Short mmCIF file of C-alpha atoms in Angstrom, two decimals:
data_model
loop_
_atom_site.label_atom_id
_atom_site.label_comp_id
_atom_site.label_asym_id
_atom_site.label_seq_id
_atom_site.Cartn_x
_atom_site.Cartn_y
_atom_site.Cartn_z
CA MET A 174 0.00 0.00 0.00
CA SER A 175 1.12 3.57 -0.67
CA LYS A 176 1.39 6.85 1.14
CA ILE A 177 0.22 9.57 -1.24
CA LYS A 178 0.48 13.34 -0.88
CA ILE A 179 -1.36 15.74 -3.20
CA PHE A 180 -1.09 19.53 -3.17
CA GLY A 181 -1.06 22.58 -5.42
CA MET A 182 1.95 24.89 -5.77
CA GLY A 183 -0.27 27.15 -7.86
CA GLY A 184 -3.66 27.16 -9.53
CA LEU A 185 -5.83 27.00 -6.41
CA ASN A 186 -7.92 30.12 -5.76
CA GLU A 187 -6.34 31.82 -8.78
CA ASN A 188 -6.36 31.78 -12.57
CA GLY A 189 -3.06 30.48 -13.92
CA LYS A 190 0.16 29.25 -12.29
CA ASN A 191 -1.19 25.70 -12.51
CA THR A 192 1.31 23.38 -10.80
CA TYR A 193 0.10 20.27 -8.99
CA ILE A 194 2.23 17.81 -7.04
CA ILE A 195 1.41 14.15 -6.50
CA GLU A 196 3.94 12.36 -4.30
CA VAL A 197 3.73 8.57 -4.16
CA ASP A 198 6.08 6.88 -1.68
CA ASN A 199 8.75 9.59 -2.06
CA LYS A 200 8.44 9.78 -5.85
CA ILE A 201 7.25 13.19 -7.04
CA PHE A 202 5.11 13.67 -10.14
CA VAL A 203 4.52 17.28 -11.23
CA PHE A 204 1.47 17.98 -13.37
CA ASP A 205 1.75 21.25 -15.33
CA ALA A 206 4.19 24.07 -14.57
CA GLY A 207 2.32 27.22 -15.47
CA LEU A 208 2.57 30.95 -14.97
CA LYS A 209 0.04 33.62 -14.07
CA PHE A 210 -0.13 36.93 -15.92
CA ALA A 211 0.25 40.06 -13.81
CA ASN A 212 -2.54 42.61 -13.47
CA ASP A 213 -2.33 46.41 -13.70
CA SER A 214 -1.56 46.81 -10.00
CA MET A 215 1.70 44.85 -10.33
CA TYR A 216 3.72 47.62 -11.93
CA GLY A 217 6.21 46.33 -14.50
CA VAL A 218 5.74 42.65 -13.58
CA ASP A 219 5.22 40.43 -16.62
CA TYR A 220 4.23 37.17 -14.99
CA ILE A 221 4.13 35.28 -11.70
CA LEU A 222 5.46 31.84 -10.82
CA PRO A 223 5.24 29.67 -7.72
CA ASP A 224 8.38 29.47 -5.60
CA TYR A 225 10.07 26.22 -6.70
CA SER A 226 12.11 25.83 -3.48
CA TYR A 227 10.23 22.66 -2.49
CA LEU A 228 11.01 21.05 -5.85
CA GLU A 229 14.65 22.17 -5.73
CA LYS A 230 15.03 20.70 -2.25
CA ASN A 231 13.47 17.42 -3.39
CA SER A 232 14.81 17.36 -6.95
CA LYS A 233 16.17 13.80 -6.66
CA LYS A 234 12.65 12.51 -5.97
CA ILE A 235 11.14 14.11 -9.09
CA VAL A 236 10.13 11.59 -11.75
CA GLY A 237 9.10 14.28 -14.23
CA VAL A 238 6.86 17.20 -15.15
CA PHE A 239 3.81 16.28 -17.23
CA ILE A 240 2.37 19.14 -19.31
CA THR A 241 -1.27 18.89 -20.39
CA HIS A 242 -1.34 21.40 -23.24
CA ALA A 243 0.36 24.36 -24.94
CA HIS A 244 -1.01 27.29 -22.93
CA PRO A 245 1.29 29.45 -20.77
CA GLU A 246 -0.89 28.85 -17.72
CA SER A 247 0.15 25.20 -17.99
CA TYR A 248 3.72 25.26 -19.41
CA GLY A 249 4.91 28.87 -18.95
CA GLY A 250 7.06 28.08 -15.90
CA VAL A 251 9.01 25.26 -17.56
CA SER A 252 11.99 27.38 -18.67
CA ASP A 253 12.35 28.85 -15.15
CA LEU A 254 11.99 25.41 -13.58
CA ILE A 255 14.77 24.08 -15.83
CA LYS A 256 17.05 26.91 -14.66
CA ASP A 257 16.46 25.82 -11.06
CA ILE A 258 16.66 22.06 -11.78
CA PRO A 259 18.72 21.63 -15.00
CA ASP A 260 18.21 17.86 -15.34
CA ILE A 261 14.46 17.80 -14.79
CA LYS A 262 12.47 15.77 -17.34
CA ILE A 263 9.53 17.41 -19.12
CA TYR A 264 6.90 15.12 -20.70
CA ALA A 265 4.46 16.44 -23.31
CA THR A 266 2.71 15.62 -26.58
CA LYS A 267 4.09 16.65 -29.95
CA TYR A 268 2.34 20.00 -30.46
CA THR A 269 3.15 21.10 -26.91
CA ILE A 270 6.81 20.03 -27.37
CA ASN A 271 7.00 22.01 -30.63
CA GLN A 272 5.51 25.07 -28.94
CA MET A 273 8.06 24.88 -26.13
CA LYS A 274 10.90 24.51 -28.65
CA LEU A 275 9.72 27.64 -30.47
CA GLU A 276 10.04 29.47 -27.16
CA GLY A 277 13.63 28.31 -26.66
CA ILE A 278 13.15 25.54 -24.08
CA ASN A 279 16.11 23.17 -24.13
CA ASP A 280 15.45 20.09 -26.22
CA LYS A 281 17.48 17.84 -23.90
CA ASN A 282 14.86 18.23 -21.15
CA LEU A 283 11.90 17.43 -23.42
CA ASN A 284 10.44 13.93 -23.70
CA LEU A 285 7.86 13.23 -26.38
CA ILE A 286 4.83 11.19 -25.37
CA GLU A 287 1.79 9.94 -27.29
CA ALA A 288 -1.78 9.89 -26.11
CA HIS A 289 -3.02 6.46 -25.01
CA LYS A 290 0.51 5.06 -24.65
CA LYS A 291 1.39 4.24 -21.06
CA ILE A 292 4.65 5.62 -19.60
CA VAL A 293 5.90 2.99 -17.15
CA PHE A 294 8.26 3.95 -14.31
CA ASP A 295 8.09 0.72 -12.29
CA LYS A 296 5.67 -2.16 -11.86
CA ASP A 297 3.31 -0.13 -9.67
CA LEU A 298 3.71 3.38 -11.15
CA SER A 299 2.78 4.57 -14.61
CA VAL A 300 1.30 7.63 -16.30
CA PHE A 301 -1.38 7.32 -18.98
CA PRO A 302 -2.22 10.36 -21.16
CA ILE A 303 -5.69 10.63 -22.72
CA ASN A 304 -6.70 13.11 -25.46
CA VAL A 305 -9.20 15.83 -24.48
CA ASN A 306 -11.01 18.56 -26.42
CA HIS A 307 -9.35 21.96 -26.07
CA SER A 308 -8.46 25.04 -28.17
CA VAL A 309 -4.98 23.73 -29.01
CA PRO A 310 -4.08 20.37 -30.56
CA ASP A 311 -2.73 17.38 -28.63
CA ALA A 312 -4.23 18.44 -25.29
CA VAL A 313 -4.29 15.58 -22.79
CA MET A 314 -5.40 14.68 -19.30
CA TYR A 315 -3.23 12.37 -17.20
CA VAL A 316 -3.95 9.27 -15.17
CA LEU A 317 -1.29 8.35 -12.60
CA ASN A 318 -1.65 4.65 -11.87
CA THR A 319 -0.61 3.54 -8.37
CA LYS A 320 -1.07 0.27 -6.49
CA ASP A 321 -3.84 2.01 -4.51
CA GLY A 322 -5.74 3.10 -7.59
CA ALA A 323 -5.59 5.79 -10.23
CA ILE A 324 -5.23 9.54 -9.66
CA ALA A 325 -6.57 11.58 -12.59
CA TYR A 326 -5.82 15.20 -13.50
CA THR A 327 -8.02 16.65 -16.24
CA GLY A 328 -6.10 19.77 -17.26
CA ASP A 329 -8.32 22.09 -19.34
CA PHE A 330 -11.06 20.42 -21.36
CA ILE A 331 -14.54 20.54 -22.83
CA ILE A 332 -16.61 17.70 -24.20
CA ASP A 333 -17.39 18.09 -27.90
CA PRO A 334 -17.62 14.96 -30.10
CA SER A 335 -17.48 17.14 -33.25
CA MET A 336 -13.84 18.17 -32.58
CA MET A 337 -11.80 15.67 -34.56
CA GLY A 338 -8.18 14.84 -35.35
CA ALA A 339 -5.65 16.38 -32.95
CA TYR A 340 -8.56 18.02 -31.05
CA ASN A 341 -10.36 14.70 -30.44
CA MET A 342 -11.34 13.36 -27.00
CA ASP A 343 -11.47 9.66 -26.14
CA LEU A 344 -14.41 9.32 -23.77
CA GLY A 345 -14.23 5.54 -24.03
CA LYS A 346 -10.78 5.40 -22.47
CA ILE A 347 -11.86 7.81 -19.72
CA ALA A 348 -14.82 5.54 -18.95
CA TYR A 349 -12.51 2.49 -18.93
CA VAL A 350 -10.24 4.19 -16.37
CA GLY A 351 -13.32 4.88 -14.25
CA LYS A 352 -14.29 1.20 -14.30
CA GLN A 353 -10.82 0.21 -13.07
CA GLY A 354 -11.20 2.42 -9.99
CA VAL A 355 -10.13 6.02 -9.44
CA LEU A 356 -8.81 7.03 -6.04
CA ALA A 357 -8.83 10.81 -6.65
CA LEU A 358 -9.75 13.27 -9.41
CA LEU A 359 -8.16 16.71 -9.75
CA CYS A 360 -10.67 18.46 -11.99
CA GLU A 361 -10.65 21.95 -13.49
CA SER A 362 -13.24 24.44 -12.19
CA SER A 363 -12.89 27.65 -14.25
CA PHE A 364 -16.37 27.49 -15.86
CA SER A 365 -18.13 25.50 -13.12
CA GLU A 366 -20.78 28.24 -12.74
CA ASN A 367 -21.69 28.09 -16.46
CA ILE A 368 -24.88 26.10 -16.99
CA GLY A 369 -24.89 23.35 -19.63
CA HIS A 370 -22.10 22.35 -21.99
CA THR A 371 -19.44 24.76 -23.28
CA SER A 372 -19.91 23.32 -26.78
CA PRO A 373 -21.01 24.49 -29.32
CA SER A 374 -20.40 28.15 -28.40
CA HIS A 375 -16.75 27.85 -29.49
CA HIS A 376 -17.56 27.04 -33.11
CA MET A 377 -16.80 30.41 -34.69
CA SER A 378 -16.43 29.72 -38.43
CA SER A 379 -19.97 30.79 -39.35
CA PHE A 380 -19.59 33.95 -37.23
CA PHE A 381 -16.30 34.82 -38.98
CA LYS A 382 -17.79 33.93 -42.37
CA ASN A 383 -20.61 36.40 -41.80
CA ILE A 384 -18.10 39.16 -41.01
CA ILE A 385 -16.03 38.36 -44.11
CA SER A 386 -19.05 38.30 -46.43
CA LYS A 387 -20.51 41.58 -45.15
CA SER A 388 -17.31 43.63 -44.91
CA LYS A 389 -16.45 45.67 -48.00
CA GLY A 390 -12.85 46.56 -47.10
CA ARG A 391 -9.95 45.06 -45.22
CA ILE A 392 -10.61 43.02 -42.08
CA ILE A 393 -8.18 43.08 -39.17
CA PHE A 394 -8.54 40.17 -36.74
CA SER A 395 -6.93 40.48 -33.32
CA VAL A 396 -6.05 36.91 -32.30
CA LEU A 397 -4.10 35.02 -29.65
CA HIS A 398 -1.65 32.39 -30.88
CA ILE A 399 -2.67 30.11 -28.00
CA HIS A 400 -6.10 29.55 -29.58
CA LEU A 401 -5.11 27.71 -32.76
CA TYR A 402 -8.65 26.30 -33.14
CA THR A 403 -9.99 29.86 -33.55
CA ILE A 404 -7.26 30.83 -36.03
CA GLU A 405 -8.10 27.78 -38.13
CA GLY A 406 -11.74 28.89 -37.96
CA ILE A 407 -10.80 32.21 -39.61
CA PHE A 408 -9.02 30.35 -42.43
CA THR A 409 -12.05 28.08 -42.87
CA ALA A 410 -14.38 31.10 -43.03
CA ALA A 411 -12.15 32.84 -45.60
CA LYS A 412 -12.26 29.92 -48.05
CA ASN A 413 -13.82 30.91 -51.40
CA SER A 414 -13.87 34.58 -50.35
CA HIS A 415 -11.15 35.61 -52.84
CA ARG A 416 -9.28 37.26 -49.98
CA LYS A 417 -5.66 36.83 -48.93
CA ILE A 418 -4.79 36.35 -45.26
CA VAL A 419 -1.66 38.22 -44.18
CA ILE A 420 -0.09 36.87 -40.99
CA MET A 421 1.54 39.68 -39.02
CA GLY A 422 4.33 39.01 -36.53
CA LYS A 423 7.13 36.46 -36.48
CA LYS A 424 5.78 34.51 -33.51
CA LEU A 425 2.37 33.92 -35.05
CA GLN A 426 3.98 33.12 -38.40
CA ASN A 427 6.27 30.52 -36.80
CA ILE A 428 3.39 28.85 -34.96
CA ILE A 429 1.16 28.68 -38.05
CA ASN A 430 4.08 27.39 -40.18
CA MET A 431 4.76 24.68 -37.58
CA ALA A 432 1.06 23.77 -37.36
CA ILE A 433 0.80 23.45 -41.17
CA LYS A 434 4.03 21.44 -41.44
CA GLU A 435 2.97 19.02 -38.69
CA LYS A 436 -0.57 18.83 -40.16
CA TYR A 437 -2.26 20.37 -37.13
CA MET A 438 -3.96 22.92 -39.41
CA ASN A 439 -5.94 21.65 -42.37
CA ILE A 440 -6.16 24.82 -44.44
CA ASP A 441 -5.88 26.00 -48.03
CA GLU A 442 -2.34 27.44 -48.10
CA SER A 443 -3.18 29.48 -51.22
CA LEU A 444 -5.14 31.75 -48.87
CA ILE A 445 -1.91 32.97 -47.24
CA GLY A 446 -0.67 36.26 -48.60
CA ASP A 447 2.35 38.41 -47.83
CA LEU A 448 3.21 42.06 -47.20
CA SER A 449 2.47 42.91 -50.85
CA ASN A 450 -1.20 42.22 -50.05
CA LEU A 451 -1.21 44.42 -46.96
CA ASP A 452 -3.10 47.34 -48.50
CA ASP A 453 -5.41 45.28 -50.71
CA SER A 454 -9.02 46.28 -50.17
CA ASN A 455 -9.98 42.62 -49.67
CA ALA A 456 -7.08 41.60 -47.41
CA ILE A 457 -7.53 39.86 -44.05
CA LEU A 458 -4.85 40.74 -41.50
CA LEU A 459 -4.12 38.53 -38.50
CA VAL A 460 -2.55 40.58 -35.70
CA CYS A 461 -1.31 38.77 -32.62
CA ASP A 462 -0.30 39.79 -29.10
CA ASP A 463 0.29 37.69 -26.02
CA ARG A 464 -1.29 37.76 -22.56
CA ALA A 465 1.86 39.26 -20.98
CA HIS A 466 1.64 42.37 -23.19
CA PRO A 467 -2.03 42.59 -24.17
CA TYR A 468 -2.95 44.64 -27.23
CA ASN A 469 0.52 46.23 -27.66
CA SER A 470 0.43 45.61 -31.41
CA ILE A 471 -3.15 46.82 -31.67
CA GLU A 472 -2.37 50.04 -29.79
CA LYS A 473 0.52 50.72 -32.16
CA ILE A 474 -1.77 50.31 -35.15
CA VAL A 475 -4.50 52.52 -33.68
CA SER A 476 -2.03 55.26 -32.74
CA GLY A 477 -0.50 55.22 -36.25
CA ASN A 478 2.90 53.97 -35.06
CA ASP A 479 2.87 50.54 -36.67
CA LYS A 480 5.61 49.98 -39.24
CA TYR A 481 3.36 48.23 -41.75
CA ILE A 482 -0.35 48.73 -41.05
CA LYS A 483 -2.02 52.11 -41.59
CA LEU A 484 -5.71 52.16 -40.77
CA LYS A 485 -8.33 53.10 -43.35
CA SER A 486 -11.87 54.28 -42.71
CA THR A 487 -13.09 51.29 -44.77
CA ASP A 488 -11.43 48.76 -42.43
CA THR A 489 -13.34 46.44 -40.14
CA PHE A 490 -11.73 45.45 -36.86
CA CYS A 491 -12.63 42.20 -35.07
CA PHE A 492 -11.50 41.13 -31.59
CA ALA A 493 -11.38 37.38 -32.23
CA GLU A 494 -10.22 36.54 -28.71
CA PRO A 495 -11.65 36.44 -25.18
CA LYS A 496 -12.02 39.67 -23.23
CA TYR A 497 -10.14 38.98 -20.03
CA ASP A 498 -11.29 41.04 -17.04
CA GLU A 499 -7.88 42.59 -16.42
CA ASN A 500 -7.74 43.93 -20.01
CA GLU A 501 -11.20 45.49 -20.15
CA LYS A 502 -9.98 49.10 -19.79
CA ILE A 503 -7.51 48.68 -22.66
CA ILE A 504 -10.17 47.20 -24.95
CA VAL A 505 -12.65 50.01 -24.22
CA LYS A 506 -9.97 52.60 -24.97
CA ILE A 507 -9.07 50.92 -28.27
CA GLU A 508 -12.72 50.55 -29.31
CA ASN A 509 -13.32 54.22 -28.56
CA GLU A 510 -10.34 55.32 -30.66
CA LEU A 511 -11.40 53.07 -33.54
CA ALA A 512 -14.92 54.54 -33.39
CA TYR A 513 -13.42 58.05 -33.50
CA LYS A 514 -11.61 57.06 -36.71
CA GLY A 515 -14.89 55.78 -38.19
CA ILE A 516 -13.81 52.14 -38.22
CA ASP A 517 -16.35 49.39 -37.58
CA THR A 518 -15.50 47.24 -34.54
CA ILE A 519 -16.83 43.74 -33.90
CA SER A 520 -16.38 41.68 -30.74
CA ILE A 521 -17.28 38.09 -30.01
CA PRO A 522 -20.90 37.97 -28.77
CA LYS A 523 -21.56 36.97 -25.17
CA ASP A 524 -23.13 33.69 -26.27
CA LYS A 525 -19.87 32.73 -27.99
CA GLY A 526 -16.63 31.78 -26.28
CA ILE A 527 -13.23 30.50 -27.27
CA SER A 528 -11.84 29.90 -23.76
CA LEU A 529 -12.51 26.20 -23.80
CA HIS A 530 -13.13 25.25 -20.17
CA ALA A 531 -15.60 22.68 -18.90
CA SER A 532 -19.04 23.99 -17.98
CA SER A 533 -21.32 22.30 -15.43
CA GLU A 534 -22.58 19.46 -17.66
CA ASP A 535 -19.04 18.74 -18.96
CA LEU A 536 -17.77 18.54 -15.38
CA MET A 537 -20.57 16.29 -14.17
CA LEU A 538 -20.05 13.94 -17.12
CA MET A 539 -16.32 13.73 -16.35
CA ILE A 540 -17.05 12.98 -12.67
CA ASN A 541 -19.63 10.34 -13.63
CA LEU A 542 -17.26 8.63 -16.06
CA LEU A 543 -14.35 8.46 -13.60
CA LYS A 544 -16.33 7.95 -10.36
CA PRO A 545 -13.44 8.97 -8.07
CA LYS A 546 -13.42 8.22 -4.35
CA TYR A 547 -12.10 11.73 -3.63
CA PHE A 548 -12.97 14.79 -5.70
CA ILE A 549 -10.48 17.71 -5.70
CA PRO A 550 -11.52 20.90 -7.55
CA VAL A 551 -8.52 22.77 -9.02
CA LYS A 552 -7.87 25.58 -11.52
CA GLY A 553 -9.75 28.78 -10.85
CA GLU A 554 -10.74 31.28 -8.21
CA TYR A 555 -12.15 29.83 -5.00
CA ARG A 556 -15.78 30.51 -5.90
CA TYR A 557 -15.32 28.42 -9.07
CA MET A 558 -13.71 25.64 -7.05
CA VAL A 559 -16.73 25.79 -4.72
CA GLY A 560 -18.92 25.59 -7.85
CA GLY A 561 -17.12 22.39 -8.84
CA ALA A 562 -17.55 21.02 -5.32
CA ASN A 563 -21.28 21.78 -5.45
CA LEU A 564 -21.61 19.83 -8.70
CA ALA A 565 -19.95 16.81 -7.07
CA SER A 566 -22.30 17.22 -4.10
CA ASP A 567 -25.28 17.23 -6.50
CA LEU A 568 -23.98 13.92 -7.85
CA GLY A 569 -24.16 12.39 -4.38
CA TYR A 570 -20.61 12.88 -3.11
CA LYS A 571 -20.29 13.25 0.64
CA LYS A 572 -18.78 16.43 2.02
CA GLU A 573 -15.79 14.57 3.51
CA ASN A 574 -14.90 13.19 0.07
CA ILE A 575 -14.83 16.61 -1.60
CA LEU A 576 -11.50 18.27 -0.83
CA LEU A 577 -11.34 22.06 -1.24
CA LYS A 578 -7.80 23.26 -0.63
CA GLN A 579 -5.50 26.29 -1.00
CA ASN A 580 -2.00 26.31 -2.45
CA GLY A 581 0.35 24.43 -0.14
CA ASP A 582 -2.39 22.49 1.72
CA ILE A 583 -1.36 18.83 1.64
CA ILE A 584 -3.89 16.04 1.13
CA THR A 585 -2.52 12.81 2.61
CA ILE A 586 -3.98 9.46 1.58
CA ASN A 587 -2.52 6.48 3.42
CA ASN A 588 -3.58 2.98 2.46
CA LYS A 589 -6.48 4.42 0.41
CA LYS A 590 -7.78 6.38 3.41
CA LEU A 591 -7.72 10.13 3.92
CA GLU A 592 -5.62 11.35 6.85
CA ASP A 593 -6.28 14.76 8.35
CA THR A 594 -2.66 15.76 9.04
CA GLY A 595 -3.15 19.53 8.60
CA GLU A 596 0.23 19.62 6.88
CA HIS A 597 0.98 22.76 4.88
CA ILE A 598 3.91 23.98 2.79
CA PHE A 599 4.35 27.73 2.48
CA ILE A 600 4.68 28.56 -1.22
CA ASP A 601 5.29 32.19 -2.07
CA ASP A 602 4.82 33.94 -5.42
CA VAL A 603 7.85 34.82 -7.53
CA LEU A 604 7.33 38.02 -9.55
CA ILE A 605 9.19 38.09 -12.88
CA ASP A 606 10.01 41.35 -14.67
CA GLY A 607 11.26 40.97 -18.25
CA THR A 608 14.08 38.48 -18.68
CA SER A 609 15.33 38.80 -15.10
CA PRO A 610 15.36 35.36 -13.42
CA ASP A 611 15.09 36.92 -9.96
CA ASP A 612 11.99 37.66 -7.94
CA VAL A 613 11.11 41.36 -8.16
CA GLY A 614 9.67 41.25 -4.64
CA ASP A 615 6.90 43.10 -2.81
CA LEU A 616 9.12 46.01 -1.76
CA VAL A 617 9.99 46.80 -5.38
CA ILE A 618 6.30 46.68 -6.33
CA LYS A 619 5.47 49.05 -3.45
CA ASP A 620 8.17 51.45 -4.66
CA ARG A 621 6.77 51.33 -8.18
CA GLU A 622 3.26 51.92 -6.85
CA MET A 623 4.49 54.96 -4.91
CA LEU A 624 6.26 56.32 -8.00
CA SER A 625 3.15 55.85 -10.14
CA GLU A 626 0.85 57.56 -7.65
CA ASN A 627 2.99 60.38 -6.18
CA GLY A 628 6.19 60.69 -8.22
CA ILE A 629 9.75 61.21 -7.01
CA VAL A 630 11.85 64.06 -5.55
CA LEU A 631 15.64 63.86 -5.82
CA VAL A 632 17.79 66.14 -3.64
CA SER A 633 21.51 66.22 -4.49
CA ALA A 634 24.45 68.10 -3.01
CA THR A 635 28.24 68.02 -3.33
CA LEU A 636 30.66 68.70 -0.45
CA SER A 637 34.38 69.40 -0.44
CA LYS A 638 36.31 66.32 0.62
CA LYS A 639 38.98 68.52 2.17
CA ASP A 640 37.07 70.95 4.38
CA LYS A 641 33.49 69.52 4.14
CA LYS A 642 32.08 72.78 2.80
CA LEU A 643 29.12 72.80 0.44
CA LEU A 644 30.30 73.19 -3.17
CA VAL A 645 27.13 72.56 -5.20
CA GLY A 646 23.48 72.43 -4.27
CA PRO A 647 21.24 71.42 -2.86
CA GLU A 648 19.74 70.78 -6.32
CA VAL A 649 16.15 69.54 -6.64
CA THR A 650 14.83 67.30 -9.40
CA THR A 651 11.22 66.08 -9.52
CA ARG A 652 9.35 63.67 -11.74
CA GLY A 653 5.60 63.05 -11.54
CA PHE A 654 5.17 65.23 -8.44
CA ILE A 655 5.03 68.94 -9.26
CA TYR A 656 5.66 71.07 -12.33
CA VAL A 657 8.86 72.92 -11.43
CA LYS A 658 8.16 76.15 -13.35
CA ASP A 659 4.86 76.62 -11.53
CA SER A 660 6.25 75.70 -8.10
CA LYS A 661 9.30 77.91 -7.61
CA GLU A 662 8.40 78.74 -4.00
CA MET A 663 8.14 75.05 -3.09
CA ILE A 664 11.46 74.26 -4.79
CA GLU A 665 13.16 77.03 -2.81
CA GLU A 666 11.65 75.70 0.42
CA ILE A 667 12.90 72.18 -0.40
CA LYS A 668 16.37 73.62 -0.90
CA ARG A 669 16.19 75.58 2.37
CA ILE A 670 15.09 72.54 4.41
CA SER A 671 17.76 70.35 2.81
CA LEU A 672 20.51 72.93 3.36
CA GLU A 673 19.54 73.32 7.01
CA VAL A 674 19.73 69.53 7.52
CA ILE A 675 23.13 69.34 5.82
CA ASN A 676 24.62 72.17 7.89
CA ASN A 677 23.25 70.70 11.14
CA ASN A 678 25.04 67.40 10.48
CA ILE A 679 28.53 68.81 9.78
CA THR A 680 30.59 69.19 12.98
CA ASN A 681 34.37 69.55 13.35
CA GLY A 682 35.06 68.26 9.85
CA TYR A 683 32.82 65.21 10.24
CA VAL A 684 29.74 64.63 8.10
CA ASP A 685 26.99 62.23 9.22
CA TYR A 686 25.77 61.20 5.75
CA ASN A 687 23.23 58.62 6.97
CA ASN A 688 21.62 61.15 9.29
CA ILE A 689 21.48 63.76 6.51
CA LYS A 690 19.62 61.37 4.19
CA THR A 691 17.23 60.23 6.93
CA GLU A 692 16.40 63.75 8.13
CA ILE A 693 15.91 65.10 4.59
CA ARG A 694 13.41 62.30 3.89
CA GLU A 695 11.56 62.80 7.18
CA LYS A 696 11.34 66.62 7.07
CA LEU A 697 10.49 66.84 3.37
CA SER A 698 7.87 64.10 3.75
CA LYS A 699 6.09 66.12 6.47
CA TYR A 700 6.38 69.33 4.43
CA PHE A 701 4.97 67.71 1.25
CA TYR A 702 2.03 66.19 3.08
CA VAL A 703 1.09 69.53 4.68
CA GLU A 704 1.38 71.37 1.37
CA THR A 705 0.03 68.81 -1.11
CA GLU A 706 -1.28 65.77 0.87
CA CYS A 707 1.01 63.67 -1.35
CA LYS A 708 3.79 61.33 -0.36
CA PRO A 709 6.36 61.23 -3.20
CA MET A 710 9.40 59.00 -3.02
CA ILE A 711 12.30 61.11 -1.66
CA ILE A 712 15.92 60.29 -2.48
CA ALA A 713 18.85 62.27 -1.10
CA VAL A 714 22.25 61.96 -2.79
CA ILE A 715 25.15 63.59 -0.90
CA GLN A 716 28.67 63.15 -2.29
CA GLU A 717 32.22 64.43 -1.81
CA VAL A 718 34.73 65.62 -4.41
#
């Protein structure tokens, strides 16, 4: 019999950062290694990862990392994880492997797997991937087989029998696993509050075809490369339209080229145009951004700063991607500017959706097929996890068999029975800014917040190294606080206060530099609050020459 520990390093009570640990008798299996995109309040931060300290400390126990599909929320942390644990093995299907290679992930860490082919680690431990329906090809769920029963992790999925080929889902194999006995199910929860099935709201070809047939001029589609199913829908809709599709951006071009080469996209390649078709009145332009820098390319186009695309009043603009809550302000601003230029704007209707997550009926069908002893909602904010738990309850599951947890809460199953150990691992967030591998940290974010809200005041002065007399200054520089030309009296008062502090801290040829900096910050802070009720960042630079 086995001792099993299950916990989330990310993905519980949050959207993204999906990283789930299943430890079986001191062997660690990691399912997904995702990132979370930063919101507007996290100034300058591009994405967030879980702290991998636990995995680093236990690296010799790690069997591998098993990626479900090619979305950053599921694989975006892989490159950072490899930096921390260089020899770690990453297992994924072909499309996901190709996507990771395009993003520069080291080939030596990547291990290609095929759906429905068991990966055996010893006589009692194996991993079995099963195809599921999702918005990218080769998406899989995983079944970890142990001597105490199977533990299933769904990843992202919907149930749609009409999605074929690399988007297909094998419900028969899922049902077979259920008949063999499932100890625990980690099941996504993102759309648990949505009534019914997610399908067929994601079938967009007829919607795109209607846009193409009615539009007289160019059509600009704003797309996300992570939703290949939607991009293929645009190509399908454009067939027989006598239009050329121009793919803008190297990243999108590389992904589409790879998808065509590997036969993940079944499209008429004669539809693809080039930059010579850019200004054709019947051209279709595909413009792509990513979730880390939403709508950067679109904003360049709208502001007239794009190198290639210049808007025309006859253009039609379509947002062929989901409207994420954190990007709503940007979208409204762009739509307003497009309207000002007289350009028609079309967004996906509310009854359509290309974020392919399981709705209530999809989730209940998955639970019914697998019939797990323990149900563990994952992926999504806590209210969505509660929604998933409620669905399991509606299906007759007892409260004690539905396990709602937070990141770091450890579920211990010993000899097939749940043990209430209360064990918890503290797992902090790591904030990544640009290409820096280091955590930005909360203090840096607070400084950036202060700068954005109240600006900065820099006081500088130069003293003589020989006799400690003031040579230059104090000079005052401000950014984002006051307009200097309109605030001469305040600037003079800042200089007076700073000079007084400097003089008071020079005695018998000794200068207390630390005290000068501290007092300048304290006295100017009080002065600014009285005068302006603002608290700018204050930096004092005192040097000798």
